[in-house]
PDB file of C-alpha atoms and ligand atoms in Angstrom:
ATOM      1  CA  UNK O   1      -6.814 -17.693   9.022  1.00 94.00           C
ATOM      2  CA  UNK O   2      -4.586 -16.158   6.504  1.00 97.00           C
ATOM      3  CA  UNK O   3      -5.040 -16.918   2.528  1.00 97.00           C
ATOM      4  CA  UNK O   4      -3.129 -15.606  -0.221  1.00 97.00           C
ATOM      5  CA  UNK O   5      -3.629 -15.873  -3.532  1.00 97.00           C
ATOM      6  CA  UNK O   6      -0.995 -15.369  -6.689  1.00 97.00           C
ATOM      7  CA  UNK O   7       0.650 -12.425  -5.149  1.00 98.00           C
ATOM      8  CA  UNK O   8       3.363 -10.741  -7.185  1.00 98.00           C
ATOM      9  CA  UNK O   9       4.970  -7.824  -6.289  1.00 98.00           C
ATOM     10  CA  UNK O  10       7.109  -5.751  -8.739  1.00 97.00           C
ATOM     11  CA  UNK O  11       9.295  -2.455  -8.413  1.00 95.00           C
ATOM     12  CA  UNK O  12      10.298  -0.423 -10.833  1.00 92.00           C
ATOM     13  CA  UNK O  13      14.048  -0.216 -11.417  1.00 87.00           C
ATOM     14  CA  UNK O  14      15.226   2.282 -13.622  1.00 89.00           C
ATOM     15  CA  UNK O  15      13.134   1.227 -16.826  1.00 90.00           C
ATOM     16  CA  UNK O  16      13.196  -2.242 -15.627  1.00 93.00           C
ATOM     17  CA  UNK O  17      10.884  -3.806 -14.234  1.00 93.00           C
ATOM     18  CA  UNK O  18      12.447  -6.017 -10.890  1.00 94.00           C
ATOM     19  CA  UNK O  19      10.584  -8.950  -9.540  1.00 96.00           C
ATOM     20  CA  UNK O  20      10.632  -9.940  -5.939  1.00 97.00           C
ATOM     21  CA  UNK O  21       7.182 -11.701  -5.320  1.00 97.00           C
ATOM     22  CA  UNK O  22       6.386 -14.202  -8.223  1.00 97.00           C
ATOM     23  CA  UNK O  23       2.766 -15.365  -7.521  1.00 96.00           C
ATOM     24  CA  UNK O  24       2.520 -16.688  -4.323  1.00 97.00           C
ATOM     25  CA  UNK O  25      -0.282 -17.985  -2.882  1.00 96.00           C
ATOM     26  CA  UNK O  26       0.271 -20.012   0.407  1.00 94.00           C
ATOM     27  CA  UNK O  27      -3.007 -20.627   3.091  1.00 95.00           C
ATOM     28  CA  UNK O  28      -2.638 -20.827   6.673  1.00 96.00           C
ATOM     29  CA  UNK O  29      -5.400 -21.667   9.079  1.00 95.00           C
ATOM     30  CA  UNK O  30      -6.341 -19.834  13.004  1.00 95.00           C
ATOM     31  CA  UNK O  31      -3.648 -21.011  15.460  1.00 95.00           C
ATOM     32  CA  UNK O  32      -1.226 -22.711  12.988  1.00 97.00           C
ATOM     33  CA  UNK O  33       2.177 -22.005  12.843  1.00 97.00           C
ATOM     34  CA  UNK O  34       4.307 -22.229   9.676  1.00 97.00           C
ATOM     35  CA  UNK O  35       7.486 -21.506   8.396  1.00 97.00           C
ATOM     36  CA  UNK O  36       8.915 -19.112   5.611  1.00 97.00           C
ATOM     37  CA  UNK O  37      12.983 -19.040   4.936  1.00 96.00           C
ATOM     38  CA  UNK O  38      14.194 -18.488   1.951  1.00 96.00           C
ATOM     39  CA  UNK O  39      18.413 -16.435   0.994  1.00 95.00           C
ATOM     40  CA  UNK O  40      18.817 -13.429   1.776  1.00 95.00           C
ATOM     41  CA  UNK O  41      16.391 -11.060  -0.886  1.00 95.00           C
ATOM     42  CA  UNK O  42      14.594 -13.704  -2.143  1.00 96.00           C
ATOM     43  CA  UNK O  43      11.083 -11.666  -0.447  1.00 97.00           C
ATOM     44  CA  UNK O  44      10.313 -12.837   2.683  1.00 97.00           C
ATOM     45  CA  UNK O  45      10.011  -9.658   4.229  1.00 96.00           C
ATOM     46  CA  UNK O  46       8.037  -7.889   1.194  1.00 97.00           C
ATOM     47  CA  UNK O  47       5.600 -10.854   1.838  1.00 97.00           C
ATOM     48  CA  UNK O  48       5.491 -10.901   5.517  1.00 97.00           C
ATOM     49  CA  UNK O  49       4.829  -7.016   4.620  1.00 96.00           C
ATOM     50  CA  UNK O  50       2.062  -7.864   2.303  1.00 97.00           C
ATOM     51  CA  UNK O  51      -0.363 -10.423   3.800  1.00 97.00           C
ATOM     52  CA  UNK O  52       0.270  -7.955   7.093  1.00 96.00           C
ATOM     53  CA  UNK O  53      -1.472  -5.433   4.799  1.00 95.00           C
ATOM     54  CA  UNK O  54       1.749  -3.132   5.661  1.00 95.00           C
ATOM     55  CA  UNK O  55       1.407  -2.753   1.713  1.00 94.00           C
ATOM     56  CA  UNK O  56      -0.142  -3.843  -1.173  1.00 95.00           C
ATOM     57  CA  UNK O  57       0.758  -6.184  -3.730  1.00 97.00           C
ATOM     58  CA  UNK O  58       0.819  -5.931  -7.504  1.00 97.00           C
ATOM     59  CA  UNK O  59      -0.948  -8.377  -8.222  1.00 97.00           C
ATOM     60  CA  UNK O  60      -3.274 -11.222  -6.061  1.00 98.00           C
ATOM     61  CA  UNK O  61      -5.197 -10.608  -2.980  1.00 97.00           C
ATOM     62  CA  UNK O  62      -4.783 -11.420   0.309  1.00 98.00           C
ATOM     63  CA  UNK O  63      -7.343 -12.422   2.908  1.00 98.00           C
ATOM     64  CA  UNK O  64      -6.942 -11.278   6.376  1.00 96.00           C
ATOM     65  CA  UNK O  65      -9.082 -12.011   9.541  1.00 93.00           C
ATOM     66  CA  UNK O  66     -11.787 -12.723   7.157  1.00 92.00           C
ATOM     67  CA  UNK O  67     -11.405  -9.574   5.305  1.00 95.00           C
ATOM     68  CA  UNK O  68     -10.184  -8.877   1.360  1.00 97.00           C
ATOM     69  CA  UNK O  69      -7.355  -6.702   2.120  1.00 96.00           C
ATOM     70  CA  UNK O  70      -7.302  -5.279  -1.821  1.00 95.00           C
ATOM     71  CA  UNK O  71     -11.136  -4.234  -0.028  1.00 96.00           C
ATOM     72  CA  UNK O  72      -9.133  -1.561   2.370  1.00 96.00           C
ATOM     73  CA  UNK O  73      -8.582   1.724   2.460  1.00 95.00           C
ATOM     74  CA  UNK O  74      -5.139   2.436   4.370  1.00 93.00           C
ATOM     75  CA  UNK O  75      -7.004   3.519   7.241  1.00 95.00           C
ATOM     76  CA  UNK O  76      -9.342   0.513   6.898  1.00 96.00           C
ATOM     77  CA  UNK O  77      -6.006  -2.085   6.863  1.00 95.00           C
ATOM     78  CA  UNK O  78      -5.268  -0.132  10.198  1.00 94.00           C
ATOM     79  CA  UNK O  79      -7.606  -0.887  12.052  1.00 93.00           C
ATOM     80  CA  UNK O  80      -7.406  -4.260  11.046  1.00 95.00           C
ATOM     81  CA  UNK O  81      -3.741  -4.839  12.072  1.00 94.00           C
ATOM     82  CA  UNK O  82      -4.501  -2.723  15.731  1.00 92.00           C
ATOM     83  CA  UNK O  83      -7.428  -5.386  16.097  1.00 92.00           C
ATOM     84  CA  UNK O  84      -6.134  -8.861  14.949  1.00 94.00           C
ATOM     85  CA  UNK O  85      -2.524  -8.658  14.055  1.00 96.00           C
ATOM     86  CA  UNK O  86       0.859  -8.500  15.685  1.00 95.00           C
ATOM     87  CA  UNK O  87       3.957  -8.240  14.348  1.00 95.00           C
ATOM     88  CA  UNK O  88       8.055  -8.287  14.638  1.00 94.00           C
ATOM     89  CA  UNK O  89       9.411  -6.338  12.412  1.00 91.00           C
ATOM     90  CA  UNK O  90      13.383  -7.554  11.611  1.00 87.00           C
ATOM     91  CA  UNK O  91      14.344  -3.912  12.404  1.00 87.00           C
ATOM     92  CA  UNK O  92      12.082  -3.858  15.365  1.00 90.00           C
ATOM     93  CA  UNK O  93      10.862  -0.107  14.833  1.00 93.00           C
ATOM     94  CA  UNK O  94      10.204   0.739  18.382  1.00 96.00           C
ATOM     95  CA  UNK O  95       9.195   4.478  19.136  1.00 97.00           C
ATOM     96  CA  UNK O  96      12.943   5.995  20.310  1.00 97.00           C
ATOM     97  CA  UNK O  97      11.024   9.153  22.694  1.00 98.00           C
ATOM     98  CA  UNK O  98       8.961   5.941  24.594  1.00 98.00           C
ATOM     99  CA  UNK O  99      10.571   4.394  27.138  1.00 98.00           C
ATOM    100  CA  UNK O 100      10.330   0.472  26.470  1.00 97.00           C
ATOM    101  CA  UNK O 101       7.294   0.254  29.231  1.00 97.00           C
ATOM    102  CA  UNK O 102       5.837   2.322  26.804  1.00 97.00           C
ATOM    103  CA  UNK O 103       6.151   1.103  23.857  1.00 98.00           C
ATOM    104  CA  UNK O 104       4.900  -1.850  24.761  1.00 97.00           C
ATOM    105  CA  UNK O 105       1.873  -0.192  25.828  1.00 97.00           C
ATOM    106  CA  UNK O 106       1.385   1.536  22.351  1.00 95.00           C
ATOM    107  CA  UNK O 107      -0.899  -0.624  20.804  1.00 93.00           C
ATOM    108  CA  UNK O 108      -3.210  -2.169  23.851  1.00 93.00           C
ATOM    109  CA  UNK O 109      -3.554   1.482  23.931  1.00 91.00           C
ATOM    110  CA  UNK O 110      -4.416   2.657  20.914  1.00 87.00           C
ATOM    111  CA  UNK O 111      -7.895   0.169  21.403  1.00 85.00           C
ATOM    112  CA  UNK O 112      -8.523   2.557  24.702  1.00 85.00           C
ATOM    113  CA  UNK O 113      -7.711  -0.957  26.511  1.00 85.00           C
ATOM    114  CA  UNK O 114      -7.291  -0.418  30.197  1.00 88.00           C
ATOM    115  CA  UNK O 115      -4.574  -2.920  31.771  1.00 91.00           C
ATOM    116  CA  UNK O 116      -1.235  -1.758  29.754  1.00 94.00           C
ATOM    117  CA  UNK O 117       0.949  -0.304  32.644  1.00 96.00           C
ATOM    118  CA  UNK O 118       0.657  -3.747  34.371  1.00 96.00           C
ATOM    119  CA  UNK O 119       0.595  -6.182  31.058  1.00 95.00           C
ATOM    120  CA  UNK O 120       2.919  -4.692  29.639  1.00 97.00           C
ATOM    121  CA  UNK O 121       4.958  -5.010  32.551  1.00 97.00           C
ATOM    122  CA  UNK O 122       4.184  -8.324  33.391  1.00 95.00           C
ATOM    123  CA  UNK O 123       5.059  -9.273  29.402  1.00 93.00           C
ATOM    124  CA  UNK O 124       8.664  -7.356  29.693  1.00 96.00           C
ATOM    125  CA  UNK O 125       9.548  -9.278  32.828  1.00 95.00           C
ATOM    126  CA  UNK O 126       8.719 -12.051  30.580  1.00 90.00           C
ATOM    127  CA  UNK O 127      11.067 -11.250  27.717  1.00 89.00           C
ATOM    128  CA  UNK O 128      13.631 -10.810  30.959  1.00 91.00           C
ATOM    129  CA  UNK O 129      13.614  -6.850  31.040  1.00 96.00           C
ATOM    130  CA  UNK O 130      11.668  -6.998  34.446  1.00 96.00           C
ATOM    131  CA  UNK O 131      14.795  -4.342  34.980  1.00 97.00           C
ATOM    132  CA  UNK O 132      14.713  -2.331  31.960  1.00 97.00           C
ATOM    133  CA  UNK O 133      11.103  -0.547  31.615  1.00 98.00           C
ATOM    134  CA  UNK O 134      12.054   2.569  31.957  1.00 98.00           C
ATOM    135  CA  UNK O 135      15.315   2.402  29.139  1.00 98.00           C
ATOM    136  CA  UNK O 136      14.564   4.191  25.860  1.00 98.00           C
ATOM    137  CA  UNK O 137      15.649   2.116  22.499  1.00 97.00           C
ATOM    138  CA  UNK O 138      18.851   4.223  22.809  1.00 97.00           C
ATOM    139  CA  UNK O 139      19.607   2.762  25.593  1.00 97.00           C
ATOM    140  CA  UNK O 140      19.649  -0.798  25.307  1.00 96.00           C
ATOM    141  CA  UNK O 141      21.650  -3.465  23.749  1.00 92.00           C
ATOM    142  CA  UNK O 142      20.050  -4.823  20.112  1.00 87.00           C
ATOM    143  CA  UNK O 143      18.779  -8.598  21.675  1.00 88.00           C
ATOM    144  CA  UNK O 144      16.699  -5.906  24.451  1.00 92.00           C
ATOM    145  CA  UNK O 145      15.689  -3.678  21.955  1.00 93.00           C
ATOM    146  CA  UNK O 146      14.393  -7.015  19.683  1.00 90.00           C
ATOM    147  CA  UNK O 147      12.834  -8.494  23.699  1.00 92.00           C
ATOM    148  CA  UNK O 148      10.817  -4.933  23.522  1.00 95.00           C
ATOM    149  CA  UNK O 149       9.627  -5.880  19.869  1.00 94.00           C
ATOM    150  CA  UNK O 150       7.853  -9.481  20.781  1.00 91.00           C
ATOM    151  CA  UNK O 151       6.505  -7.802  24.079  1.00 94.00           C
ATOM    152  CA  UNK O 152       4.447  -5.188  22.228  1.00 95.00           C
ATOM    153  CA  UNK O 153       3.178  -7.353  19.669  1.00 93.00           C
ATOM    154  CA  UNK O 154       1.887  -9.709  22.013  1.00 89.00           C
ATOM    155  CA  UNK O 155      -0.119  -7.357  23.894  1.00 93.00           C
ATOM    156  CA  UNK O 156      -2.952  -6.528  22.265  1.00 91.00           C
ATOM    157  CA  UNK O 157      -3.157 -10.724  22.421  1.00 90.00           C
ATOM    158  CA  UNK O 158      -3.231 -10.877  18.462  1.00 93.00           C
ATOM    159  CA  UNK O 159      -4.904 -13.514  16.387  1.00 95.00           C
ATOM    160  CA  UNK O 160      -2.345 -13.865  14.375  1.00 96.00           C
ATOM    161  CA  UNK O 161       1.421 -13.106  14.852  1.00 96.00           C
ATOM    162  CA  UNK O 162       3.947 -12.350  11.931  1.00 97.00           C
ATOM    163  CA  UNK O 163       7.320 -12.016  12.972  1.00 96.00           C
ATOM    164  CA  UNK O 164       9.999 -11.419  11.414  1.00 95.00           C
ATOM    165  CA  UNK O 165      13.417 -13.283  12.223  1.00 93.00           C
ATOM    166  CA  UNK O 166      12.389 -12.503  16.243  1.00 91.00           C
ATOM    167  CA  UNK O 167      15.517 -14.513  17.232  1.00 88.00           C
ATOM    168  CA  UNK O 168      18.102 -12.944  14.913  1.00 85.00           C
ATOM    169  CA  UNK O 169      19.988 -10.903  16.839  1.00 78.00           C
ATOM    170  CA  UNK O 170      19.702 -13.198  19.973  1.00 83.00           C
ATOM    171  CA  UNK O 171      21.767 -15.788  21.847  1.00 88.00           C
ATOM    172  CA  UNK O 172      21.042 -19.133  22.103  1.00 89.00           C
ATOM    173  CA  UNK O 173      19.873 -18.987  25.443  1.00 87.00           C
ATOM    174  CA  UNK O 174      17.756 -16.291  25.276  1.00 85.00           C
ATOM    175  CA  UNK O 175      16.735 -17.296  21.262  1.00 88.00           C
ATOM    176  CA  UNK O 176      14.724 -20.701  23.181  1.00 88.00           C
ATOM    177  CA  UNK O 177      13.926 -18.660  25.685  1.00 84.00           C
ATOM    178  CA  UNK O 178      11.779 -15.824  22.825  1.00 85.00           C
ATOM    179  CA  UNK O 179      11.171 -19.410  20.755  1.00 90.00           C
ATOM    180  CA  UNK O 180       9.594 -20.642  24.200  1.00 90.00           C
ATOM    181  CA  UNK O 181       7.336 -17.966  24.435  1.00 84.00           C
ATOM    182  CA  UNK O 182       6.231 -17.480  20.916  1.00 89.00           C
ATOM    183  CA  UNK O 183       5.040 -21.238  21.008  1.00 93.00           C
ATOM    184  CA  UNK O 184       3.445 -20.942  24.403  1.00 89.00           C
ATOM    185  CA  UNK O 185       1.223 -17.422  23.476  1.00 83.00           C
ATOM    186  CA  UNK O 186       0.476 -19.297  19.960  1.00 90.00           C
ATOM    187  CA  UNK O 187      -1.126 -22.299  22.764  1.00 92.00           C
ATOM    188  CA  UNK O 188      -2.582 -20.359  24.839  1.00 89.00           C
ATOM    189  CA  UNK O 189      -4.618 -17.791  22.908  1.00 87.00           C
ATOM    190  CA  UNK O 190      -4.511 -19.973  20.366  1.00 91.00           C
ATOM    191  CA  UNK O 191      -2.839 -17.171  18.018  1.00 93.00           C
ATOM    192  CA  UNK O 192      -1.112 -18.014  14.497  1.00 96.00           C
ATOM    193  CA  UNK O 193       2.358 -17.735  13.987  1.00 97.00           C
ATOM    194  CA  UNK O 194       3.965 -16.686  10.752  1.00 97.00           C
ATOM    195  CA  UNK O 195       7.954 -16.982  11.034  1.00 97.00           C
ATOM    196  CA  UNK O 196      10.287 -15.307   8.706  1.00 97.00           C
ATOM    197  CA  UNK O 197      13.935 -16.987   9.684  1.00 94.00           C
ATOM    198  CA  UNK O 198      16.905 -18.595   9.135  1.00 91.00           C
ATOM    199  CA  UNK O 199      17.035 -21.155  12.575  1.00 90.00           C
ATOM    200  CA  UNK O 200      16.162 -24.229  10.685  1.00 89.00           C
ATOM    201  CA  UNK O 201      15.290 -24.984  14.162  1.00 89.00           C
ATOM    202  CA  UNK O 202      13.307 -22.915  14.864  1.00 92.00           C
ATOM    203  CA  UNK O 203      11.388 -23.632  11.139  1.00 94.00           C
ATOM    204  CA  UNK O 204      11.201 -27.359  12.782  1.00 94.00           C
ATOM    205  CA  UNK O 205       9.238 -26.216  15.505  1.00 94.00           C
ATOM    206  CA  UNK O 206       6.460 -25.562  12.911  1.00 96.00           C
ATOM    207  CA  UNK O 207       4.099 -26.997  11.527  1.00 96.00           C
ATOM    208  CA  UNK O 208       5.378 -26.262   8.185  1.00 95.00           C
ATOM    209  CA  UNK O 209       7.832 -24.662   6.297  1.00 96.00           C
ATOM    210  CA  UNK O 210       7.726 -22.425   3.362  1.00 96.00           C
ATOM    211  CA  UNK O 211      10.744 -22.628   1.037  1.00 96.00           C
ATOM    212  CA  UNK O 212      10.938 -18.808  -0.729  1.00 96.00           C
ATOM    213  CA  UNK O 213      13.859 -18.085  -3.898  1.00 96.00           C
ATOM    214  CA  UNK O 214      14.177 -15.461  -6.429  1.00 95.00           C
ATOM    215  CA  UNK O 215      10.343 -14.522  -4.787  1.00 96.00           C
ATOM    216  CA  UNK O 216       9.309 -18.276  -6.127  1.00 96.00           C
ATOM    217  CA  UNK O 217       8.068 -20.955  -3.783  1.00 94.00           C
ATOM    218  CA  UNK O 218      10.229 -23.260  -4.387  1.00 92.00           C
ATOM    219  CA  UNK O 219       8.670 -26.391  -1.636  1.00 82.00           C
ATOM    220  CA  UNK O 220       6.285 -26.162   0.549  1.00 82.00           C
ATOM    221  CA  UNK O 221       6.653 -28.729   3.749  1.00 82.00           C
ATOM    222  CA  UNK O 222       4.428 -29.848   6.459  1.00 79.00           C
ATOM    223  CA  UNK O 223       1.411 -31.867   7.378  1.00 57.00           C
ATOM    224  CA  UNK O 224       0.614 -32.894   3.676  1.00 47.00           C
ATOM    225  CA  UNK O 225       4.349 -34.287   3.161  1.00 46.00           C
ATOM    226  CA  UNK O 226       4.256 -36.320   6.580  1.00 43.00           C
ATOM    227  CA  UNK O 227       0.327 -37.084   5.515  1.00 43.00           C
ATOM    228  CA  UNK O 228       1.855 -38.020   1.445  1.00 43.00           C
ATOM    229  CA  UNK O 229       4.400 -39.816   3.402  1.00 40.00           C
ATOM    230  CA  UNK O 230       1.927 -42.435   5.821  1.00 40.00           C
ATOM    231  CA  UNK O 231       0.020 -42.552   1.752  1.00 41.00           C
ATOM    232  CA  UNK O 232       2.988 -44.420   0.694  1.00 41.00           C
ATOM    233  CA  UNK O 233       4.152 -46.639   2.948  1.00 41.00           C
ATOM    234  CA  UNK O 234       0.507 -47.945   3.548  1.00 42.00           C
ATOM    235  CA  UNK O 235      -0.087 -48.322   0.235  1.00 41.00           C
TER     236      UNK O 235
HETATM  237  N1  ATP X   1      11.241  -0.627  -1.877  1.00 94.32           N
HETATM  238  C1  ATP X   1      11.850  -1.380  -2.644  1.00 94.32           C
HETATM  239  N2  ATP X   1      12.668  -0.708  -3.902  1.00 94.32           N
HETATM  240  C2  ATP X   1      12.529  -1.964  -4.137  1.00 94.32           C
HETATM  241  N3  ATP X   1      13.056  -3.076  -4.189  1.00 94.32           N
HETATM  242  C3  ATP X   1      12.889  -3.898  -2.640  1.00 94.32           C
HETATM  243  C4  ATP X   1      12.254  -2.703  -2.391  1.00 94.32           C
HETATM  244  N4  ATP X   1      11.674  -3.607  -1.116  1.00 94.32           N
HETATM  245  C5  ATP X   1      13.101  -4.460  -1.016  1.00 94.32           C
HETATM  246  N5  ATP X   1      13.265  -5.058  -2.891  1.00 94.32           N
HETATM  247  C6  ATP X   1      14.313  -5.847  -3.414  1.00 94.32           C
HETATM  248  O1  ATP X   1      13.257  -7.122  -3.149  1.00 94.32           O
HETATM  249  C7  ATP X   1      14.153  -8.166  -2.741  1.00 94.32           C
HETATM  250  C8  ATP X   1      13.282  -8.271  -1.569  1.00 94.32           C
HETATM  251  O2  ATP X   1      13.955  -7.714  -0.516  1.00 94.32           O
HETATM  252  P1  ATP X   1      12.925  -8.818   1.330  1.00 94.32           P
HETATM  253  O3  ATP X   1      13.284  -7.229   2.474  1.00 94.32           O
HETATM  254  O4  ATP X   1      11.597  -9.009   1.288  1.00 94.32           O
HETATM  255  O5  ATP X   1      14.053  -9.852   1.409  1.00 94.32           O
HETATM  256  P2  ATP X   1      14.206 -11.136   2.775  1.00 94.32           P
HETATM  257  O6  ATP X   1      13.419 -12.600   1.695  1.00 94.32           O
HETATM  258  O7  ATP X   1      13.605  -9.864   3.448  1.00 94.32           O
HETATM  259  O8  ATP X   1      15.716 -10.759   2.626  1.00 94.32           O
HETATM  260  P3  ATP X   1      16.588 -11.198   4.181  1.00 94.32           P
HETATM  261  O9  ATP X   1      17.187 -12.121   4.619  1.00 94.32           O
HETATM  262  O10 ATP X   1      17.780 -10.383   3.933  1.00 94.32           O
HETATM  263  O11 ATP X   1      16.325  -9.829   5.638  1.00 94.32           O
HETATM  264  C9  ATP X   1      15.574  -7.709  -2.940  1.00 94.32           C
HETATM  265  O12 ATP X   1      16.418  -7.585  -3.380  1.00 94.32           O
HETATM  266  C10 ATP X   1      15.206  -5.978  -2.800  1.00 94.32           C
HETATM  267  O13 ATP X   1      16.016  -5.523  -3.195  1.00 94.32           O
HETATM  268 MG1   MG X   2      13.891  -9.548   5.388  1.00 94.32          MG
END
């Protein structure tokens, strides 16, 4: 579903070059779940943006849903995202002139699919906002806006969902409900999940965790770890 190969991202900063990501490689299978953790500024949001085709790497390759993103122009990448990718931004990025319901309908309407209204209403109900359909983003609390963003990311049944701190602004109860929803979607629809989080409990619910520090992968925990453990104990 996703293969990232030696992704490097640098920015020019005055007369110096700032390396934000250095040679990051990993792969995520169809239907798999993966957490990305690391301190503030370690490159998590940058990595998510590169993997989702929102931004281009300085060097390295991303294969997403069978396509080499480097080979696609901006329009082709947008089309690929519209079809296969859901993205929950750290800052939500709702459209201010649209109601909650209309915001959630956007990805499905972009694809010219019918039934957007009813499906959006159902999803907003599932995230606990059934009585906020006609509110505009400014009339919603931060956590409510986040839940609208989550419903919007689900609506077109993406094959892969990128979520940047999806529970960062929510209380414990709401966080758990949103987490359950993410993993339900993963189980029901086989949506691969890539979740950036500071919440170690949420990371532990994913099959693997990739830890970044200073733009590099410093640790990978998950299935292969367990296998190594099993081999070691069998030997
Ligand atoms: N457009 C840009 N130009 C210059 N530097 C940038 C740019 N975007 C990000 N950076 C730098 O890249 C580094 C990584 O940023 P990123 O947003 O990926 O971190 P993060 O791990 O998501 O942090 P947080 O947990 O705070 O969200 C930061 O030091 C940031 O200042
Ligand atoms: Mg970030």
